[in-house]
Amino acid sequence: MQDTLSEEQKAKDEFFERISLLSQEMVKAYGKDFAMGALVLGARWIAEGKAGAAGEASPSM
């Protein structure tokens, strides 16, 4: 079994940590329903190819 993480695995873990922290903030501020909805909507935009590059406006609903 591999004891050390690859650079890619470390980078992915950092993103998961950021998602976790952001999710906690959203739950604290607006509740679980809002946080889940926002994350699902983000996943939907990614799946549909609507997630813009950094600095672009978010997709309209």
Backbone as a ProteinNet text record, in pm:
[ID]
protein_1_A
[PRIMARY]
MQDTLSEEQKAKDEFFERISLLSQEMVKAYGKDFAMGALVLGARWIAEGKAGAAGEASPSM
[TERTIARY]
83.7	0	88.1	45.7	123.7	101.1	213	203.1	201.6	255.3	261.9	166.2	117.8	26.1	105.1	54.5	115.5	81	149.3	120.3	-23.6	-71.1	-209.5	-307.2	-281.4	-369	-369.6	-254.3	-245.8	-326	-313.4	-386.4	-537.3	-580.3	-722.5	-772.2	-692.9	-729.6	-747.6	-664.1	-676.7	-810	-851.9	-981.7	-1095.3	-1086.8	-1190.9	-1198	-1084	-1081.8	-1150.8	-1123.3	-1186.8	-1337.3	-1379.7	-1523	-1587.9	-1521.4	-1574.2	-1592.7	-1491.2	-1500.1	-1609.6	-1617.2	-1721.2	-1859.9	-1874	-2002.4	-2043.6	-1949.1	-1978.1	-2022.1	-1956	-1994.1	-2135.3	-2168.2	-2301.3	-2407.7	-2383	-2479.2	-2500.3	-2391.8	-2401.8	-2479.6	-2454.7	-2517.9	-2663.4	-2692.2	-2824.6	-2892.7	-2828.8	-2890.5	-2849.4	-2883.2	-2843.9	-2908.1	-3034.9	-3103.1	-3033.7	-2998.5	-2927.9	-2793.7	-2715.9	-2583.2	-2592.2	-2682.7	-2697.4	-2743	-2838	-2886.5	-2777.4	-2697.3	-2589.1	-2486.5	-2451.5	-2353	-2407.5	-2534.5	-2596.1	-2605.6	-2642.5	-2650.6	-2513.2	-2410.4	-2274.4	-2237	-2272.1	-2243.7	-2319.9	-2442.5	-2523.2	-2459.2	-2414.3	-2348.7	-2224.7	-2148.1	-2028.4	-2069	-2168.9	-2213.7	-2264.8	-2328	-2383.7	-2283.2	-2162.5	-2060.8	-2085.1	-2161	-2194	-2107.6	-2021.9	-1936.6	-1825.2	-1828.7	-1732.4	-1596.5	-1500.5	-1365.4	-1364.8	-1261.7	-1249.1	-1261.5	-1338.1	-1354.5	-1473.3	-1532.4	-1650.5	-1774.6	-1878.3	-2003.5	-2062.1	-2132.7	-2195.2	-2314.6	-2352.3	-2465.9	-2594.3	-2680.6	-2810.4	-2905.6	-3003.1	-3096.3	-3213.8
-118.3	0	124.5	224.3	347.7	435.9	476.6	557.6	707.5	748.8	890.5	924.6	1044.1	1090.4	1152.3	1132.8	1197.8	1346.3	1425.6	1569	1593	1512.6	1527.7	1496.7	1390.4	1355.6	1465	1523	1632.4	1752.7	1784.8	1898.2	1874.4	1753.6	1721.4	1729.4	1680	1688.7	1834.1	1923.4	2065.7	2121.4	2079.2	2123.7	2070.1	1943.7	1887.2	1961.3	2000.8	2078.5	2212.8	2277.4	2406.9	2390.7	2283.9	2258.3	2235.1	2161	2134.3	2262.8	2347.6	2473.4	2564.4	2573.6	2655.9	2600.7	2469.5	2407	2438.4	2431	2462.4	2607.6	2697.7	2839.6	2860.7	2795.5	2811.4	2757	2640.7	2582.7	2676.8	2728.5	2817.8	2945.1	2999.6	3125.4	3108.6	3002.1	2992.2	2856.1	2760.7	2630.4	2523.9	2400.5	2285.2	2284	2322.3	2319.5	2410.6	2531.7	2624	2566.3	2515.7	2463.6	2348.1	2254.2	2141.2	2187.4	2279.2	2329.9	2399.5	2479.3	2550.9	2453.7	2351.6	2254.1	2169.9	2131.7	2055.8	2141.8	2267.7	2357.9	2375	2388.3	2396.9	2272.2	2155.7	2029.8	2023	2071.8	2072.4	2161	2281.9	2371.2	2306.1	2237.2	2167.8	2061.4	1980.7	1872.6	1925.7	2041.8	2100.9	2188	2198.9	2279.7	2428.7	2468.7	2609.7	2677	2601.1	2659	2737.7	2870.1	2956.4	2953.4	3007.1	3019.4	3126.5	3127.2	3225.7	3367.1	3449.1	3586.9	3609.1	3501.8	3516	3523.8	3582.5	3591.1	3450.7	3428.6	3299	3285.1	3159.8	3138.2	3193.1	3244.1	3292.3	3173.8	3190.2	3079.9	3086.3
0	0	0	-70.8	-83.2	39.2	105.9	226.7	198.9	85.8	55.5	-58.1	-53.6	-157.3	-271.4	-392.8	-508	-502.5	-581.7	-588	-632	-725.6	-772.1	-659.2	-583.9	-472.4	-365.5	-338.5	-242.1	-290	-417.9	-474.7	-467.7	-497.9	-490.2	-346.4	-252.4	-111.1	-67.6	-118.7	-85.6	-135.8	-255.7	-307.2	-220.1	-179.2	-93.2	39.6	93.3	216.8	195.9	84.1	54.2	37.4	-32.2	-49.8	85.8	171.8	305	384.7	384	458.2	402.7	270.3	208.3	241.2	236.7	268.7	411.8	503.9	643.4	658.7	587.9	593.2	541.2	429.1	370.5	464	526	619.4	736.9	790.9	906.1	871.1	752.8	713.1	668.4	592.4	528.9	542.9	608.7	631.2	531.5	568.4	487.7	349.7	341.3	211.9	111	156.3	67.4	23.9	119.5	87.6	-11.7	12.6	-79.3	-217	-219.3	-347.4	-426.8	-357.6	-425.4	-482	-406	-453.6	-569.2	-559.6	-669.2	-794.5	-777.8	-892.2	-956.9	-874.7	-928	-1006.1	-952.8	-1022.7	-1155.2	-1153.2	-1276.2	-1383	-1341.3	-1436.9	-1496.2	-1414.7	-1463.7	-1565.2	-1529.6	-1617.6	-1750.9	-1748	-1869.8	-1944.7	-1891.5	-1957.5	-1943.2	-1842.5	-1823.4	-1718.6	-1650.8	-1547.6	-1617.4	-1601.9	-1668.8	-1603.5	-1672.8	-1619.4	-1511.4	-1431	-1324.2	-1381.9	-1316.3	-1360.3	-1451.5	-1502.1	-1586	-1497.9	-1549	-1476.4	-1460.8	-1352.4	-1331.9	-1425.8	-1457.5	-1547.6	-1488.1	-1573.1	-1524.6	-1513.9	-1427	-1402.5	-1492.8
[MASK]
+++++++++++++++++++++++++++++++++++++++++++++++++++++++++++++

